[in-house]
Structure formats: C-alpha cells, structure tokens
Tab-separated table of C-alpha atoms and ligand atoms in Angstrom:
chain	number	residue	atom	x	y	z
R	1	MET	CA	18.289	-11.088	7.845
R	2	LYS	CA	14.692	-10.103	8.873
R	3	VAL	CA	13.186	-7.444	7.387
R	4	ALA	CA	9.747	-5.176	7.771
R	5	LEU	CA	8.284	-3.880	4.766
R	6	LEU	CA	5.808	-0.970	5.018
R	7	SER	CA	3.516	-1.266	2.128
R	8	GLY	CA	0.155	0.520	0.515
R	9	GLY	CA	-1.722	-1.726	-2.062
R	10	VAL	CA	-0.651	-2.758	-6.177
R	11	GLY	CA	3.311	-0.453	-6.181
R	12	GLY	CA	4.091	-1.913	-2.582
R	13	ALA	CA	2.627	-5.270	-3.405
R	14	ARG	CA	4.775	-5.360	-6.656
R	15	PHE	CA	7.797	-5.207	-4.630
R	16	ALA	CA	6.849	-7.199	-1.908
R	17	ARG	CA	6.247	-10.000	-4.595
R	18	GLY	CA	9.945	-9.257	-5.602
R	19	LEU	CA	11.461	-9.063	-2.047
R	20	VAL	CA	9.696	-12.570	-1.007
R	21	GLU	CA	11.956	-14.296	-3.899
R	22	VAL	CA	15.547	-12.703	-2.642
R	23	LEU	CA	14.620	-13.573	0.961
R	24	PRO	CA	13.233	-16.451	2.865
R	25	ALA	CA	9.693	-15.264	2.812
R	26	CYS	CA	9.820	-16.631	6.455
R	27	ASP	CA	12.050	-13.679	7.514
R	28	VAL	CA	9.637	-10.789	5.742
R	29	THR	CA	6.862	-9.066	7.639
R	30	VAL	CA	4.700	-7.017	5.361
R	31	ILE	CA	2.919	-4.068	7.418
R	32	GLY	CA	-0.111	-3.075	5.134
R	33	ASN	CA	-1.905	0.399	5.232
R	34	VAL	CA	-5.763	0.059	5.987
R	35	GLY	CA	-6.541	3.705	5.400
R	36	ASP	CA	-8.325	2.690	2.306
R	37	ASP	CA	-10.601	0.374	4.332
R	38	LEU	CA	-13.944	0.842	3.344
R	39	GLU	CA	-17.344	-1.032	3.718
R	40	VAL	CA	-19.185	-1.699	0.372
R	41	LEU	CA	-22.546	-3.590	0.213
R	42	GLY	CA	-22.193	-4.457	4.192
R	43	LEU	CA	-18.892	-6.041	3.347
R	44	ALA	CA	-15.645	-5.221	5.358
R	45	VAL	CA	-12.665	-4.662	2.395
R	46	SER	CA	-9.405	-3.880	2.237
R	47	PRO	CA	-8.043	-3.154	-0.607
R	48	ASP	CA	-4.275	-2.496	0.094
R	49	LEU	CA	-3.898	-6.130	2.364
R	50	ASP	CA	-5.804	-8.038	-0.617
R	51	SER	CA	-3.572	-6.930	-2.810
R	52	LEU	CA	-0.574	-8.035	-1.041
R	53	VAL	CA	-2.910	-11.379	-0.193
R	54	TYR	CA	-3.186	-11.302	-4.476
R	55	ALA	CA	0.502	-10.125	-5.194
R	56	LEU	CA	1.734	-12.780	-2.839
R	57	ALA	CA	-0.243	-15.940	-3.423
R	58	GLY	CA	0.431	-15.320	-7.150
R	59	LEU	CA	-3.499	-14.505	-7.907
R	60	ASN	CA	-3.343	-11.023	-8.916
R	61	ASP	CA	-4.090	-9.658	-12.239
R	62	GLU	CA	-1.189	-8.382	-13.917
R	63	GLN	CA	-3.087	-6.573	-16.438
R	64	ARG	CA	-5.814	-4.391	-14.785
R	65	GLY	CA	-3.609	-3.967	-11.630
R	66	TRP	CA	-5.635	-4.750	-9.109
R	67	GLY	CA	-7.916	-7.545	-7.710
R	68	ARG	CA	-7.634	-11.571	-8.854
R	69	ALA	CA	-6.773	-12.528	-11.860
R	70	ASP	CA	-9.404	-14.639	-14.006
R	71	GLU	CA	-11.888	-12.684	-12.428
R	72	SER	CA	-15.823	-12.603	-13.024
R	73	TRP	CA	-18.406	-9.749	-12.619
R	74	ARG	CA	-21.999	-11.571	-12.158
R	75	ALA	CA	-22.202	-10.526	-8.693
R	76	LEU	CA	-21.962	-6.910	-9.358
R	77	GLU	CA	-24.089	-7.501	-12.578
R	78	THR	CA	-26.771	-8.556	-10.647
R	79	VAL	CA	-25.965	-5.169	-7.904
R	80	THR	CA	-26.393	-3.327	-11.101
R	81	ALA	CA	-29.412	-4.703	-12.356
R	82	LEU	CA	-31.076	-4.008	-8.713
R	83	GLY	CA	-30.075	-0.455	-8.534
R	84	GLY	CA	-27.409	-1.262	-5.518
R	85	GLU	CA	-24.268	0.246	-4.172
R	86	ASP	CA	-22.064	-0.480	-7.737
R	87	TRP	CA	-19.138	2.632	-7.720
R	88	PHE	CA	-16.653	-0.185	-5.920
R	89	ARG	CA	-16.004	-2.664	-7.786
R	90	LEU	CA	-15.833	-6.419	-6.185
R	91	GLY	CA	-15.219	-9.254	-8.929
R	92	ASP	CA	-16.793	-12.537	-7.928
R	93	ARG	CA	-13.542	-14.436	-6.407
R	94	ASP	CA	-12.774	-11.252	-4.732
R	95	LEU	CA	-15.928	-11.012	-3.041
R	96	GLY	CA	-15.381	-14.218	-0.950
R	97	LEU	CA	-12.705	-13.148	0.673
R	98	HIS	CA	-14.732	-10.169	2.010
R	99	LEU	CA	-17.366	-12.613	2.994
R	100	VAL	CA	-14.673	-14.905	5.158
R	101	ARG	CA	-13.461	-11.340	6.727
R	102	THR	CA	-16.687	-9.646	7.315
R	103	GLN	CA	-18.009	-12.791	9.020
R	104	ALA	CA	-14.954	-13.307	10.924
R	105	LEU	CA	-14.986	-9.329	12.105
R	106	ARG	CA	-18.675	-9.654	13.194
R	107	ALA	CA	-17.658	-12.643	15.039
R	108	GLY	CA	-15.107	-10.301	17.177
R	109	GLU	CA	-11.870	-11.514	15.359
R	110	PRO	CA	-9.275	-8.742	14.862
R	111	LEU	CA	-8.392	-7.929	11.399
R	112	SER	CA	-4.994	-9.301	11.990
R	113	ALA	CA	-6.257	-12.414	12.670
R	114	VAL	CA	-8.229	-13.035	10.339
R	115	THR	CA	-5.767	-11.804	7.787
R	116	ALA	CA	-3.355	-14.244	8.672
R	117	ARG	CA	-6.309	-16.783	8.381
R	118	ILE	CA	-6.750	-16.085	5.069
R	119	ALA	CA	-3.133	-15.892	4.391
R	120	ALA	CA	-2.077	-19.383	5.753
R	121	ALA	CA	-5.276	-20.951	3.383
R	122	LEU	CA	-3.406	-19.060	0.239
R	123	GLY	CA	-0.146	-20.676	0.997
R	124	ILE	CA	1.538	-16.732	1.748
R	125	GLU	CA	4.551	-17.507	3.948
R	126	ALA	CA	5.784	-14.339	4.537
R	127	ARG	CA	3.783	-12.521	7.481
R	128	LEU	CA	1.289	-10.200	6.571
R	129	LEU	CA	-0.145	-7.918	9.327
R	130	PRO	CA	-2.207	-4.657	9.163
R	131	ALA	CA	-0.680	-1.239	10.551
R	132	THR	CA	-3.679	-1.525	13.176
R	133	ASP	CA	-6.519	-4.082	13.936
R	134	ASP	CA	-8.627	-0.368	14.944
R	135	ARG	CA	-11.110	1.430	12.605
R	136	GLN	CA	-8.480	4.226	10.349
R	137	ARG	CA	-9.984	6.296	7.848
R	138	THR	CA	-7.921	8.297	5.763
R	139	TRP	CA	-9.598	11.590	4.549
R	140	ILE	CA	-8.851	13.810	1.789
R	141	ASP	CA	-9.423	17.399	1.789
R	142	THR	CA	-9.540	19.465	-1.416
R	143	PRO	CA	-10.428	22.475	-3.218
R	144	ALA	CA	-13.935	20.827	-3.598
R	145	GLY	CA	-14.404	19.468	-0.366
R	146	SER	CA	-13.006	16.927	2.210
R	147	PHE	CA	-14.177	13.332	1.323
R	148	PRO	CA	-13.359	9.873	2.642
R	149	PHE	CA	-10.297	8.023	0.455
R	150	GLN	CA	-12.142	5.838	-1.595
R	151	GLU	CA	-14.886	8.742	-2.355
R	152	TRP	CA	-12.140	11.292	-3.483
R	153	PHE	CA	-10.234	7.824	-5.381
R	154	VAL	CA	-12.679	5.896	-6.799
R	155	ALA	CA	-15.791	7.790	-7.090
R	156	ARG	CA	-14.418	10.885	-8.398
R	157	GLY	CA	-11.310	9.542	-9.777
R	158	HIS	CA	-8.905	11.213	-7.858
R	159	ARG	CA	-9.296	14.183	-9.829
R	160	ASP	CA	-9.723	16.914	-6.997
R	161	GLU	CA	-6.285	17.991	-5.791
R	162	VAL	CA	-5.189	17.422	-2.490
R	163	ASP	CA	-4.971	20.036	0.254
R	164	ALA	CA	-4.039	17.749	3.267
R	165	VAL	CA	-4.481	14.305	4.164
R	166	ARG	CA	-6.083	13.250	8.025
R	167	PHE	CA	-5.998	10.072	9.478
R	168	GLU	CA	-9.155	9.597	11.378
R	169	GLY	CA	-9.179	7.009	14.630
R	170	GLU	CA	-7.316	6.249	17.320
R	171	THR	CA	-5.356	3.208	16.904
R	172	ALA	CA	-2.697	1.176	18.202
R	173	ALA	CA	-0.574	-0.921	16.286
R	174	ALA	CA	-1.461	-4.608	15.956
R	175	PRO	CA	-0.304	-7.576	17.522
R	176	GLY	CA	3.610	-8.026	15.757
R	177	VAL	CA	3.766	-4.596	13.805
R	178	LEU	CA	6.392	-2.868	16.896
R	179	GLU	CA	8.030	-6.256	17.446
R	180	ALA	CA	8.797	-6.978	13.738
R	181	LEU	CA	9.749	-3.548	13.227
R	182	ALA	CA	12.246	-4.065	16.559
R	183	ALA	CA	13.476	-7.656	15.570
R	184	ALA	CA	14.017	-6.568	11.967
R	185	ASP	CA	17.701	-6.003	10.412
R	186	ALA	CA	16.064	-3.893	8.262
R	187	ILE	CA	13.464	-1.246	7.519
R	188	LEU	CA	11.839	-0.911	3.943
R	189	ILE	CA	9.243	1.232	2.743
R	190	ALA	CA	7.811	0.278	-0.534
R	191	PRO	CA	7.594	2.340	-3.268
R	192	SER	CA	3.874	3.412	-2.114
R	193	ASN	CA	2.104	6.831	-2.494
R	194	PRO	CA	3.062	8.259	0.545
R	195	TYR	CA	0.763	9.968	1.487
R	196	VAL	CA	-2.294	7.991	1.380
R	197	SER	CA	-0.447	4.350	1.939
R	198	ILE	CA	2.579	5.139	3.951
R	199	TRP	CA	1.733	7.684	6.207
R	200	PRO	CA	-1.689	6.482	7.558
R	201	ILE	CA	0.925	3.817	8.238
R	202	LEU	CA	3.098	5.735	10.140
R	203	ALA	CA	-0.162	7.424	12.059
R	204	VAL	CA	-0.975	4.168	13.959
R	205	GLY	CA	0.455	4.347	17.712
R	206	GLY	CA	3.687	3.624	18.119
R	207	ILE	CA	4.631	2.900	14.926
R	208	ARG	CA	6.439	5.894	13.532
R	209	ALA	CA	8.107	6.075	17.229
R	210	GLY	CA	9.327	2.716	16.236
R	211	LEU	CA	10.856	3.996	13.119
R	212	GLU	CA	12.735	6.870	14.838
R	213	ALA	CA	14.120	4.472	17.516
R	214	ARG	CA	15.414	1.670	15.182
R	215	ARG	CA	19.106	1.297	15.292
R	216	VAL	CA	18.757	-0.586	11.855
R	217	PRO	CA	18.836	1.032	8.319
R	218	CYS	CA	15.529	2.311	6.536
R	219	VAL	CA	15.290	2.198	3.217
R	220	ALA	CA	13.020	3.602	1.145
R	221	VAL	CA	11.733	3.175	-2.762
R	222	SER	CA	10.301	6.053	-4.464
R	223	PRO	CA	7.369	5.330	-6.178
R	224	LEU	CA	8.219	7.680	-8.605
R	225	VAL	CA	9.953	7.029	-12.323
R	226	GLY	CA	11.441	10.527	-14.035
R	227	GLY	CA	9.276	11.947	-11.611
R	228	ARG	CA	5.760	10.430	-12.776
R	229	ALA	CA	3.720	8.204	-10.787
R	230	VAL	CA	3.470	5.003	-12.890
R	231	LYS	CA	0.197	5.593	-11.826
R	232	GLY	CA	-2.476	7.293	-9.492
R	233	PRO	CA	-2.182	10.556	-8.115
R	234	ALA	CA	1.368	10.554	-5.948
R	235	ASP	CA	3.242	13.124	-8.821
R	236	ARG	CA	0.429	15.452	-8.606
R	237	MET	CA	0.368	14.952	-4.216
R	238	LEU	CA	3.984	15.361	-4.124
R	239	ALA	CA	3.959	18.778	-6.858
R	240	ARG	CA	1.053	20.488	-4.706
R	241	MET	CA	2.044	19.381	-0.593
R	242	ALA	CA	6.134	18.607	-0.975
R	243	GLY	CA	6.939	21.503	-3.916
R	244	GLY	CA	8.059	19.156	-5.972
R	245	THR	CA	8.781	15.604	-7.942
R	246	GLU	CA	12.023	15.129	-7.532
R	247	PRO	CA	13.427	12.936	-4.849
R	248	ALA	CA	14.389	15.039	-2.515
R	249	HIS	CA	10.542	15.441	-2.644
R	250	VAL	CA	9.970	12.617	-1.971
R	251	ALA	CA	12.222	12.098	0.712
R	252	SER	CA	10.808	14.763	2.541
R	253	CYS	CA	7.684	12.415	3.074
R	254	TYR	CA	10.106	10.243	5.385
R	255	ALA	CA	12.700	13.238	7.075
R	256	GLY	CA	13.884	11.538	9.834
R	257	LEU	CA	12.544	7.630	8.802
R	258	ILE	CA	14.957	6.919	5.684
R	259	ASP	CA	18.549	6.426	5.374
R	260	ALA	CA	18.661	6.010	2.305
R	261	LEU	CA	15.997	6.477	-1.308
R	262	VAL	CA	16.164	4.267	-3.884
R	263	VAL	CA	14.846	6.215	-6.621
R	264	ASP	CA	15.096	5.626	-10.655
R	265	GLU	CA	17.924	5.917	-13.129
R	266	SER	CA	15.627	8.564	-14.925
R	267	ASP	CA	15.189	10.399	-12.234
R	268	PRO	CA	16.760	13.952	-11.531
R	269	THR	CA	20.309	13.930	-9.856
R	270	THR	CA	19.611	16.555	-7.535
R	271	GLU	CA	20.837	17.271	-4.232
R	272	LEU	CA	19.448	14.646	-1.860
R	273	ALA	CA	19.675	14.521	1.857
R	274	VAL	CA	20.243	11.038	2.366
R	275	ARG	CA	22.162	8.190	0.718
R	276	ARG	CA	20.380	7.880	-3.324
R	277	VAL	CA	20.818	4.672	-4.599
R	278	VAL	CA	20.010	4.871	-8.517
R	279	THR	CA	18.595	1.624	-10.100
R	280	ARG	CA	16.064	1.085	-12.492
R	281	THR	CA	12.773	1.096	-10.646
R	282	LEU	CA	9.782	0.222	-12.846
R	283	MET	CA	8.549	-3.499	-12.140
R	284	THR	CA	7.173	-4.759	-15.167
R	285	ASP	CA	7.268	-8.776	-14.324
R	286	LEU	CA	8.601	-10.374	-11.373
R	287	ALA	CA	12.230	-10.776	-12.330
R	288	SER	CA	12.069	-6.712	-12.146
R	289	SER	CA	10.283	-6.595	-9.110
R	290	ARG	CA	13.105	-9.010	-7.337
R	291	ARG	CA	16.025	-7.061	-9.034
R	292	LEU	CA	14.561	-3.891	-7.354
R	293	ALA	CA	13.963	-5.509	-3.985
R	294	GLU	CA	17.750	-6.806	-4.585
R	295	THR	CA	19.053	-3.222	-4.820
R	296	ALA	CA	16.758	-1.739	-1.860
R	297	LEU	CA	18.470	-4.977	0.528
R	298	GLY	CA	21.718	-3.978	-0.746
R	299	ALA	CA	21.228	-0.389	-0.059
R	300	VAL	CA	20.955	-1.502	4.106
R	301	ALA	CA	24.379	-2.665	4.039
P	1	LIG	P1	-2.395	1.277	-3.530
P	1	LIG	O1	-2.815	1.369	-2.168
P	1	LIG	O2	-3.098	0.068	-4.935
P	1	LIG	O3	-2.764	2.685	-4.551
P	1	LIG	O4	-0.955	1.343	-4.120
P	1	LIG	P2	0.775	1.591	-3.811
P	1	LIG	O5	0.651	3.280	-2.903
P	1	LIG	O6	1.203	0.948	-2.654
P	1	LIG	O7	1.452	1.780	-5.036
P	1	LIG	C1	1.103	3.411	-5.448
P	1	LIG	C2	2.183	3.815	-6.609
P	1	LIG	O8	2.975	2.652	-6.719
P	1	LIG	C3	2.422	4.796	-7.005
P	1	LIG	O9	2.678	6.112	-6.660
P	1	LIG	C4	2.620	4.548	-8.454
P	1	LIG	O10	3.745	5.011	-8.815
P	1	LIG	C5	3.743	3.438	-7.937
P	1	LIG	N1	4.382	2.154	-8.148
P	1	LIG	C6	3.548	1.300	-9.452
P	1	LIG	N2	4.183	0.332	-10.079
P	1	LIG	C7	5.588	1.090	-10.027
P	1	LIG	C8	6.816	0.460	-10.082
P	1	LIG	O11	6.653	-0.532	-11.199
P	1	LIG	N3	7.682	1.367	-9.235
P	1	LIG	C9	7.811	2.040	-8.816
P	1	LIG	N4	9.228	2.523	-8.586
P	1	LIG	N5	6.294	2.851	-8.404
P	1	LIG	C10	5.604	1.984	-8.974
P	2	LIG	CA1	-4.188	1.881	-1.128
C-alpha cells in the first residue's frame, strides 16, 4: 500500500516516524510544508523539512520537541556575542545541515534534490519531498499588523491573534509530488496545524486539485486533543477563524478533501460531516506514534 502524507514540522514528524514503522518506508512519500522557510544569518533554513529529517533519521530531540538531540549552541553564543541575528535558534549540529543546503541552493540545485540527498545520507528510506521547489512564504495577518511566519511565531511568540493566513509566491509542485498523490492508495494529513502547516501545502499549484480529484481515501488526523493544541497556536487559530475547536471545526479546514477525521477520545462527539475515527491521538513515544499511524491507516479501509 502506497501512502502520501501531507505534513508540517513537529506534530507531522512524530506521526511520520510512526507511519514508517507500520508500512515499508519505501511505500511512504512525505510532502512537507515549506511556507515556514526563512533565511537566517544568510542560511536557507527549512524548519518543517528539518523536523521531518531529524525524526525520520532518529536524530530529533524528544525533550525540546524541535531540532537535534545532543545539540550544542556555541556558534549561536558567538553570534550573540558579536551582536548578530540570534532570535532564531540554530544549534551547532543543525547548522551543518543548513550549510550544506544553502550551498546547494546557491549552486542552483532544487530544494527537492538537496532534501533527497540529505535524507539519503542520513539513511532515510521514506521519500521526503518539499511541497514546492519555488519560494513560498506564509504571512500572518493580525490586529497588530502582517508578519512573515517566523517573525510572528518565534520572534513574537505567536501571541497575536490571527485574522488570516496568506501564502506568497507563485508555486508549482516539486517533482514527484503530484505523481505521489496520483499513485497513492491512500492520502493522509498529519496532525499538523491546518492553517500554517497544511494550507500552505494545499496552496501549491496542483496539490489541492490533486486531492479533490483523488479516487482513494484521504484521512486527516486532528492536531487537537480535547479541543486543545498539544503545542502551539492551532486551538486559538481554530477558535478565531473556524469558530470553535470541535472536530467539525478541524474538518472544516479540509472541506471536500477528507473522507475521515481521526480524533482523540477526549474530543466532543458533536456532529461531524465526515467519518469519525476515535482513538488516543497523543504521541508520547514511538509506540504511541505507531498506534496512531495504524489507526489512521485502518480508517482508510
Ligand atoms: P510545526 O510545523 O513544528 O508547528 O508542526 P506541525 O504543524 O506539524 O505540528 C503542530 C501541531 O501538532 C500542533 O497543533 C499540535 O497540537 C500537534 N501535535 C503535536 N503533538 C501531537 C500529538 O502527540 N498528537 C496530536 N494529535 N497532535 C499533536
Ligand atoms: Ca512549521
């Protein structure tokens, strides 16, 4: 069974890690969000792709929830001491990846190619594709003004309420993305933030249409547990932009695109227009990630 997974960073990466325990990794294509990408200190950083790379390679830091395990911060200390740009935290090990990617992009290699190279070098067998090789940037409209995604998320600690999200850039799907969606026996949407992790993927030319035209089931996993985000602003965004944090509000973000929604047993059992699959959706370790992936795949049948 071939599966295509749409994914953001941390929530998506935890789920992807479980998925490759359930299916042969070579049957899994992960399509990652690049709307969060940014340049820091002259380096091209792709936070969501990197979360996926580190999780799939088993190199991620479980405690911190992002970045690499066994990380150190000496380069960043130097940056701070020199009065450089230090609002976006890059660890020493993490920096190595950004150096390799930045050099490749400057030499004209597409993001999809350098991502594949990095994944292969780290022994990742699943296919990891950026949604697009083109420059896409998520903008957040708030009562305090419009901000590039990371300025709102990291620098301002996502404290501003969100009125709307926008995706800047004319983007075409990266090589292999539309093919993977067309060839999949099932399409999964990870428990990622719908607005800032999944919508930017859907905004890439051809991807939403690919999902709409699917002849196979598409199952989303809710990123809320008991109506609350496990981490981050997804619950506040849903409350403000979708009108609530019930499963129906999550499903409304994917209207016309999903056949089932996997929700937590602590979520309200209020009306839902798509098939509801109830399970424990909190991923605290590899076993719980695997169980959630198993349930999501079970919902495909
Ligand atoms: P980001 O790009 O790093 O912000 O990551 P994602 O968008 O992929 O994931 C963020 C979302 O993951 C948040 O809305 C969390 O509520 C959700 N999330 C994190 N851990 C879990 C979990 O264990 N279970 C579920 N269901 N959602 C989770
Ligand atoms: Ca992200």
